[in-house]
Amino acid sequence: MDSICNQTYKNLQIIAIDDGSTDNSLSILHEYAALDSRVEVYHQENAGLSAARNTGLRHAKGEWITGCDSDDWLELNTVERIITALSTSDADIAIYGHNKINEELNSAQKNDALKNVKLSGVYKITEQLLKGMFSCCYFFNKYIRRSLIEELSLRFELGRCYEDVSFALISLLSRMGQDVVILNEPLYNYRQHDSSILGKIRTQKTEKVLDVYKEVEKVLMYLQSKNELTNHQHFAISMLKYFEAIIRNNIPDTLLPEVEARTGKLLNQYGLDKEGLMYLYGIRSMPSIVRRLFIKINDLKITIKLFGIPLITHNRRNGMIRVALLGIPVYRSIPLPYKKLIEENNNNSSH
């Protein structure tokens, strides 16, 4: 709340939702409201993150919408930087970087704006650009024009994990070929810990992670309703492949057959199997042990040690290859789609 109320940009409507807290949170929020007329406090029975966000959307009156979760905070110039960048464009969406703060590991990962590519400026929303955003389908690192949210009737599904995936992707897909503002600056601080919603899912490996399929299907339904699914088959298949990998990494082995069944069902239901089955499941005919190794190869990490000291480390993750010598990075490759994107935008006068 301090980081929001003390923003250098002052023209804000600050909506605070107390989602059935059992501690002193509600009285603290009323103290902020008493000191700052911009703060509006709404109390509701505990209904979860999606319900709280939807309550905020109902009361929002500003031109732009964003969110800040209760365990995170903003840089003090976050809103000013975003509004300034948006003022130079007709874009309906701005995307910006964030710090990932892992308190258990006492570490911080910076500038996670667009996967491993540092882009800043005004870009046309393309399929390649969207593919690079699978890893940051968050609500908190975006400013979305309120009129766009209402036009698309976007709301967060109640009780669902990864509830902002469809919200973010449908917003972006609706503006395909139009401008989006990207700021590769860590303007948001995203705290990760084992007691958070996603933290519990990752550590406990529950079937709740299967909710991603519902979010992916919501995106597929949107493309189908706009008769755009055929034009964006590669995007749809890549999305399904990406989120299936997340599910596999966060679920017990006993549920892997369920994962394969759900993926196959979506491929068939949305007519993606003809073009996508070999792309996604071309390894199905391999022996089980070989197939599992093939699936893991995308996150392959090899370390050669001498007397316990890492000499050479080779890490391939999400298409990005990194090589380190004695812990010092000596080589890094950028995946081909991002190379093309950077080349395209270097030749674009709007960059």
Short mmCIF file of C-alpha atoms in Angstrom, two decimals:
data_model
loop_
_atom_site.label_atom_id
_atom_site.label_comp_id
_atom_site.label_asym_id
_atom_site.label_seq_id
_atom_site.Cartn_x
_atom_site.Cartn_y
_atom_site.Cartn_z
CA MET A 1 0.00 0.00 0.00
CA ASP A 2 2.87 2.36 0.75
CA SER A 3 4.41 1.68 -2.66
CA ILE A 4 1.07 2.46 -4.36
CA CYS A 5 0.05 5.52 -2.35
CA ASN A 6 3.53 7.06 -2.73
CA GLN A 7 3.68 6.79 -6.53
CA THR A 8 5.23 9.81 -8.27
CA TYR A 9 2.17 9.79 -10.56
CA LYS A 10 -0.71 10.99 -8.39
CA ASN A 11 -3.89 10.75 -10.52
CA LEU A 12 -4.88 7.29 -9.30
CA GLN A 13 -7.97 5.45 -8.20
CA ILE A 14 -6.67 2.97 -5.61
CA ILE A 15 -9.08 0.07 -5.03
CA ALA A 16 -8.25 -2.15 -2.06
CA ILE A 17 -10.18 -5.43 -1.69
CA ASP A 18 -10.35 -7.17 1.68
CA ASP A 19 -11.18 -10.74 0.71
CA GLY A 20 -12.46 -11.98 4.05
CA SER A 21 -9.22 -11.46 5.99
CA THR A 22 -9.08 -12.89 9.51
CA ASP A 23 -6.36 -10.58 10.84
CA ASN A 24 -6.11 -6.80 11.13
CA SER A 25 -5.96 -6.13 7.37
CA LEU A 26 -9.35 -4.46 7.03
CA SER A 27 -8.72 -1.91 9.77
CA ILE A 28 -5.29 -1.14 8.27
CA LEU A 29 -6.91 -0.49 4.88
CA HIS A 30 -9.41 1.89 6.51
CA GLU A 31 -6.49 3.75 8.06
CA TYR A 32 -5.02 4.25 4.57
CA ALA A 33 -8.41 5.42 3.28
CA ALA A 34 -8.68 7.95 6.12
CA LEU A 35 -5.30 9.41 5.15
CA ASP A 36 -5.65 9.22 1.35
CA SER A 37 -8.93 10.10 -0.41
CA ARG A 38 -7.89 8.09 -3.49
CA VAL A 39 -8.13 4.82 -1.53
CA GLU A 40 -11.44 2.95 -1.78
CA VAL A 41 -11.87 -0.07 0.51
CA TYR A 42 -14.26 -2.92 -0.30
CA HIS A 43 -14.86 -5.89 1.99
CA GLN A 44 -16.24 -9.24 0.90
CA GLU A 45 -16.48 -12.76 2.26
CA ASN A 46 -13.45 -14.83 1.36
CA ALA A 47 -13.86 -15.93 -2.26
CA GLY A 48 -10.30 -16.04 -3.60
CA LEU A 49 -7.99 -14.02 -5.80
CA SER A 50 -10.18 -14.05 -8.91
CA ALA A 51 -13.23 -12.81 -7.03
CA ALA A 52 -11.20 -10.01 -5.45
CA ARG A 53 -9.88 -8.89 -8.82
CA ASN A 54 -13.37 -9.00 -10.33
CA THR A 55 -14.64 -6.80 -7.51
CA GLY A 56 -11.91 -4.31 -8.35
CA LEU A 57 -12.88 -4.36 -12.04
CA ARG A 58 -16.51 -3.61 -11.16
CA HIS A 59 -15.53 -0.48 -9.23
CA ALA A 60 -12.79 0.76 -11.59
CA LYS A 61 -13.34 4.10 -13.30
CA GLY A 62 -9.86 4.93 -14.61
CA GLU A 63 -8.70 4.73 -18.21
CA TRP A 64 -6.12 2.06 -17.41
CA ILE A 65 -6.36 -1.09 -15.27
CA THR A 66 -3.62 -2.98 -13.46
CA GLY A 67 -3.28 -4.98 -10.27
CA CYS A 68 -0.91 -5.48 -7.38
CA ASP A 69 -1.13 -8.62 -5.26
CA SER A 70 -1.01 -8.30 -1.50
CA ASP A 71 2.51 -9.71 -1.04
CA ASP A 72 4.11 -7.64 -3.85
CA TRP A 73 5.05 -3.98 -4.30
CA LEU A 74 5.73 -1.38 -7.00
CA GLU A 75 8.73 0.79 -7.69
CA LEU A 76 7.80 4.35 -6.76
CA ASN A 77 7.94 5.57 -10.38
CA THR A 78 6.13 2.57 -11.92
CA VAL A 79 2.92 4.32 -12.93
CA GLU A 80 4.72 7.42 -14.19
CA ARG A 81 7.04 5.36 -16.41
CA ILE A 82 4.15 3.39 -17.90
CA ILE A 83 1.83 6.35 -18.48
CA THR A 84 4.69 8.30 -20.09
CA ALA A 85 5.44 5.40 -22.44
CA LEU A 86 1.78 4.96 -23.34
CA SER A 87 1.39 8.66 -24.12
CA THR A 88 3.59 8.22 -27.21
CA SER A 89 1.44 5.43 -28.66
CA ASP A 90 -2.15 4.49 -29.44
CA ALA A 91 -1.57 1.09 -27.80
CA ASP A 92 -4.24 -0.44 -25.57
CA ILE A 93 -1.73 -2.55 -23.62
CA ALA A 94 1.61 -1.96 -21.92
CA ILE A 95 3.86 -4.75 -20.67
CA TYR A 96 6.76 -4.21 -18.31
CA GLY A 97 9.47 -6.07 -16.46
CA HIS A 98 9.49 -7.30 -12.89
CA ASN A 99 11.80 -8.58 -10.23
CA LYS A 100 11.19 -12.12 -9.02
CA ILE A 101 11.98 -12.13 -5.32
CA ASN A 102 12.50 -15.62 -3.86
CA GLU A 103 12.74 -15.23 -0.12
CA GLU A 104 13.47 -18.92 0.57
CA LEU A 105 16.50 -18.79 -1.75
CA ASN A 106 17.33 -15.19 -0.84
CA SER A 107 17.60 -14.37 -4.53
CA ALA A 108 16.20 -11.90 -7.06
CA GLN A 109 15.81 -12.36 -10.82
CA LYS A 110 15.53 -9.06 -12.70
CA ASN A 111 14.15 -7.82 -16.00
CA ASP A 112 11.80 -10.72 -16.74
CA ALA A 113 9.81 -8.69 -19.25
CA LEU A 114 9.78 -10.81 -22.40
CA LYS A 115 11.38 -14.12 -21.58
CA ASN A 116 15.10 -13.85 -22.38
CA VAL A 117 14.91 -10.98 -24.87
CA LYS A 118 15.37 -7.37 -23.84
CA LEU A 119 12.88 -5.30 -25.80
CA SER A 120 11.77 -1.76 -25.07
CA GLY A 121 9.62 0.42 -27.29
CA VAL A 122 6.48 0.19 -29.41
CA TYR A 123 5.93 -3.08 -31.29
CA LYS A 124 3.30 -4.64 -33.50
CA ILE A 125 1.68 -7.63 -31.81
CA THR A 126 2.72 -10.64 -33.88
CA GLU A 127 2.55 -14.39 -33.37
CA GLN A 128 6.27 -14.51 -32.58
CA LEU A 129 5.92 -11.75 -30.02
CA LEU A 130 3.02 -13.57 -28.35
CA LYS A 131 4.97 -16.81 -28.16
CA GLY A 132 7.64 -14.97 -26.22
CA MET A 133 5.00 -13.86 -23.72
CA PHE A 134 3.85 -17.31 -22.62
CA SER A 135 6.23 -17.06 -19.68
CA CYS A 136 4.69 -13.80 -18.44
CA CYS A 137 0.95 -14.27 -18.87
CA TYR A 138 0.39 -12.27 -15.71
CA PHE A 139 -2.10 -9.55 -14.88
CA PHE A 140 0.25 -7.62 -12.59
CA ASN A 141 2.86 -6.74 -15.24
CA LYS A 142 0.40 -5.17 -17.67
CA TYR A 143 -1.61 -1.99 -18.10
CA ILE A 144 -4.76 -2.70 -20.11
CA ARG A 145 -7.16 -0.02 -21.31
CA ARG A 146 -10.41 -0.40 -19.33
CA SER A 147 -12.55 0.01 -22.46
CA LEU A 148 -10.77 -3.03 -23.98
CA ILE A 149 -11.51 -5.15 -20.90
CA GLU A 150 -15.18 -4.20 -21.10
CA GLU A 151 -15.29 -4.71 -24.88
CA LEU A 152 -14.01 -8.27 -24.41
CA SER A 153 -16.10 -8.86 -21.24
CA LEU A 154 -12.97 -10.14 -19.53
CA ARG A 155 -13.19 -11.43 -15.98
CA PHE A 156 -11.15 -13.86 -13.89
CA GLU A 157 -12.58 -17.37 -13.45
CA LEU A 158 -13.41 -18.10 -9.81
CA GLY A 159 -11.36 -20.67 -7.93
CA ARG A 160 -9.01 -21.27 -10.82
CA CYS A 161 -5.24 -21.54 -10.71
CA TYR A 162 -3.30 -19.62 -13.41
CA GLU A 163 -6.43 -17.50 -13.75
CA ASP A 164 -4.69 -14.64 -15.57
CA VAL A 165 -3.40 -16.69 -18.54
CA SER A 166 -6.54 -16.28 -20.66
CA PHE A 167 -7.10 -12.71 -19.45
CA ALA A 168 -3.65 -11.68 -20.67
CA LEU A 169 -3.54 -13.70 -23.90
CA ILE A 170 -7.05 -12.82 -25.08
CA SER A 171 -6.29 -9.14 -24.49
CA LEU A 172 -3.19 -9.42 -26.66
CA LEU A 173 -4.79 -11.60 -29.33
CA SER A 174 -7.62 -9.10 -29.70
CA ARG A 175 -5.06 -6.50 -30.77
CA MET A 176 -3.08 -8.68 -33.18
CA GLY A 177 -1.26 -6.46 -35.67
CA GLN A 178 -1.69 -3.39 -33.49
CA ASP A 179 0.76 -1.64 -31.18
CA VAL A 180 1.84 -2.80 -27.75
CA VAL A 181 4.22 -0.89 -25.47
CA ILE A 182 7.04 -2.90 -23.89
CA LEU A 183 9.28 -1.60 -21.10
CA ASN A 184 12.10 -3.93 -20.15
CA GLU A 185 12.43 -2.33 -16.74
CA PRO A 186 11.78 -4.10 -13.41
CA LEU A 187 8.90 -1.88 -12.30
CA TYR A 188 7.08 -4.53 -10.26
CA ASN A 189 8.40 -6.70 -7.43
CA TYR A 190 6.89 -10.19 -7.48
CA ARG A 191 7.52 -12.07 -4.26
CA GLN A 192 7.69 -15.87 -4.56
CA HIS A 193 7.45 -18.11 -1.52
CA ASP A 194 6.21 -21.58 -0.66
CA SER A 195 3.12 -20.30 1.18
CA SER A 196 1.75 -18.40 -1.84
CA ILE A 197 -0.95 -19.88 -4.08
CA LEU A 198 1.47 -20.93 -6.83
CA GLY A 199 4.15 -21.78 -4.27
CA LYS A 200 1.89 -24.39 -2.66
CA ILE A 201 1.02 -25.86 -6.05
CA ARG A 202 4.69 -26.14 -7.04
CA THR A 203 5.84 -27.69 -3.76
CA GLN A 204 2.85 -29.98 -3.19
CA LYS A 205 2.43 -30.95 -6.87
CA THR A 206 -1.36 -31.16 -6.72
CA GLU A 207 -3.79 -31.77 -9.57
CA LYS A 208 -4.82 -28.10 -9.26
CA VAL A 209 -2.19 -27.30 -11.86
CA LEU A 210 -4.50 -28.94 -14.42
CA ASP A 211 -6.49 -25.70 -14.29
CA VAL A 212 -4.06 -24.43 -16.93
CA TYR A 213 -5.94 -26.55 -19.46
CA LYS A 214 -9.14 -24.60 -18.73
CA GLU A 215 -7.30 -21.34 -19.35
CA VAL A 216 -5.75 -22.64 -22.57
CA GLU A 217 -9.15 -23.84 -23.78
CA LYS A 218 -10.63 -20.42 -23.06
CA VAL A 219 -8.02 -18.90 -25.40
CA LEU A 220 -8.77 -21.53 -28.06
CA MET A 221 -12.49 -20.80 -27.76
CA TYR A 222 -11.81 -17.10 -28.27
CA LEU A 223 -9.80 -17.75 -31.44
CA GLN A 224 -12.50 -20.10 -32.70
CA SER A 225 -15.26 -17.54 -32.02
CA LYS A 226 -13.34 -15.00 -34.14
CA ASN A 227 -12.69 -17.55 -36.92
CA GLU A 228 -8.96 -17.05 -36.31
CA LEU A 229 -8.01 -20.52 -35.10
CA THR A 230 -6.98 -21.72 -38.55
CA ASN A 231 -4.78 -18.64 -39.05
CA HIS A 232 -3.09 -19.15 -35.69
CA GLN A 233 -2.66 -22.92 -35.51
CA HIS A 234 1.07 -22.72 -34.85
CA PHE A 235 0.47 -20.23 -32.05
CA ALA A 236 -2.26 -22.46 -30.54
CA ILE A 237 -0.08 -25.57 -30.69
CA SER A 238 2.92 -23.74 -29.23
CA MET A 239 0.74 -22.44 -26.40
CA LEU A 240 -0.54 -25.93 -25.66
CA LYS A 241 2.97 -27.35 -25.76
CA TYR A 242 4.33 -24.66 -23.43
CA PHE A 243 1.67 -25.03 -20.77
CA GLU A 244 1.69 -28.81 -20.99
CA ALA A 245 5.38 -28.64 -20.07
CA ILE A 246 4.50 -26.52 -17.02
CA ILE A 247 1.89 -29.07 -15.99
CA ARG A 248 4.32 -31.99 -16.40
CA ASN A 249 6.89 -30.27 -14.18
CA ASN A 250 4.37 -29.60 -11.41
CA ILE A 251 2.33 -32.79 -11.20
CA PRO A 252 2.82 -36.31 -9.80
CA ASP A 253 3.82 -39.00 -12.30
CA THR A 254 0.55 -40.81 -11.57
CA LEU A 255 -1.33 -38.00 -13.33
CA LEU A 256 0.79 -37.97 -16.50
CA PRO A 257 -1.71 -40.16 -18.41
CA GLU A 258 -4.38 -37.58 -17.56
CA VAL A 259 -2.13 -34.86 -19.01
CA GLU A 260 -1.68 -36.73 -22.28
CA ALA A 261 -5.41 -37.43 -22.49
CA ARG A 262 -6.38 -33.78 -21.96
CA THR A 263 -3.84 -32.53 -24.49
CA GLY A 264 -5.03 -35.03 -27.07
CA LYS A 265 -8.65 -34.05 -26.44
CA LEU A 266 -7.92 -30.36 -27.07
CA LEU A 267 -5.93 -31.16 -30.21
CA ASN A 268 -8.86 -33.12 -31.61
CA GLN A 269 -11.63 -30.82 -30.39
CA TYR A 270 -10.14 -27.73 -31.99
CA GLY A 271 -8.89 -29.39 -35.15
CA LEU A 272 -5.23 -28.97 -34.25
CA ASP A 273 -4.37 -32.66 -34.54
CA LYS A 274 -3.76 -32.77 -38.31
CA GLU A 275 -1.08 -30.10 -38.26
CA GLY A 276 -0.03 -30.33 -34.66
CA LEU A 277 -0.07 -33.95 -33.58
CA MET A 278 3.33 -34.76 -35.03
CA TYR A 279 4.71 -31.46 -33.78
CA LEU A 280 3.50 -32.06 -30.25
CA TYR A 281 3.48 -35.84 -30.04
CA GLY A 282 5.81 -37.02 -32.77
CA ILE A 283 7.73 -38.83 -30.04
CA ARG A 284 4.69 -40.89 -28.96
CA SER A 285 5.97 -44.00 -30.78
CA MET A 286 9.27 -43.96 -28.90
CA PRO A 287 9.84 -46.35 -25.98
CA SER A 288 8.66 -44.89 -22.66
CA ILE A 289 12.14 -44.30 -21.22
CA VAL A 290 13.39 -42.62 -24.41
CA ARG A 291 10.24 -40.49 -24.64
CA ARG A 292 10.65 -39.18 -21.08
CA LEU A 293 14.30 -38.34 -21.82
CA PHE A 294 13.25 -36.52 -25.00
CA ILE A 295 10.69 -34.47 -23.07
CA LYS A 296 13.31 -33.47 -20.51
CA ILE A 297 15.94 -32.56 -23.11
CA ASN A 298 14.57 -29.03 -23.55
CA ASP A 299 15.68 -28.26 -19.99
CA LEU A 300 18.97 -30.12 -20.25
CA LYS A 301 21.73 -28.94 -17.93
CA ILE A 302 25.21 -30.46 -17.93
CA THR A 303 27.92 -29.54 -15.43
CA ILE A 304 31.49 -30.84 -15.47
CA LYS A 305 33.21 -30.54 -12.10
CA LEU A 306 36.78 -30.96 -10.86
CA PHE A 307 37.16 -31.55 -7.12
CA GLY A 308 33.64 -30.20 -6.68
CA ILE A 309 34.36 -26.99 -8.62
CA PRO A 310 32.19 -26.43 -11.74
CA LEU A 311 34.48 -26.17 -14.77
CA ILE A 312 31.99 -26.06 -17.63
CA THR A 313 28.21 -25.65 -17.42
CA HIS A 314 25.93 -26.10 -20.41
CA ASN A 315 22.30 -25.16 -19.87
CA ARG A 316 19.59 -25.34 -22.54
CA ARG A 317 16.23 -24.00 -21.41
CA ASN A 318 13.26 -22.86 -23.50
CA GLY A 319 15.42 -22.63 -26.61
CA MET A 320 18.05 -20.44 -24.93
CA ILE A 321 21.54 -21.97 -24.68
CA ARG A 322 23.98 -20.76 -22.04
CA VAL A 323 27.57 -21.91 -21.51
CA ALA A 324 29.64 -20.92 -18.48
CA LEU A 325 33.33 -21.52 -17.77
CA LEU A 326 34.30 -21.56 -14.07
CA GLY A 327 30.94 -19.96 -13.38
CA ILE A 328 31.57 -17.10 -15.82
CA PRO A 329 29.10 -16.88 -18.76
CA VAL A 330 31.02 -17.24 -22.04
CA TYR A 331 28.24 -17.92 -24.55
CA ARG A 332 24.52 -17.22 -24.87
CA SER A 333 22.30 -17.88 -27.88
CA ILE A 334 19.00 -16.18 -28.62
CA PRO A 335 16.27 -18.46 -30.07
CA LEU A 336 15.67 -17.89 -33.78
CA PRO A 337 12.12 -16.46 -33.40
CA TYR A 338 13.47 -13.72 -31.14
CA LYS A 339 16.35 -12.98 -33.50
CA LYS A 340 13.81 -12.43 -36.28
CA LEU A 341 11.69 -10.26 -33.99
CA ILE A 342 14.66 -8.07 -33.06
CA GLU A 343 15.69 -7.75 -36.72
CA GLU A 344 12.14 -6.83 -37.73
CA ASN A 345 11.86 -4.16 -35.08
CA ASN A 346 15.31 -2.75 -35.72
CA ASN A 347 14.01 -1.96 -39.21
CA ASN A 348 10.75 -0.56 -37.85
CA SER A 349 10.61 3.22 -37.53
CA SER A 350 8.15 2.90 -34.62
CA HIS A 351 10.77 1.09 -32.51
#
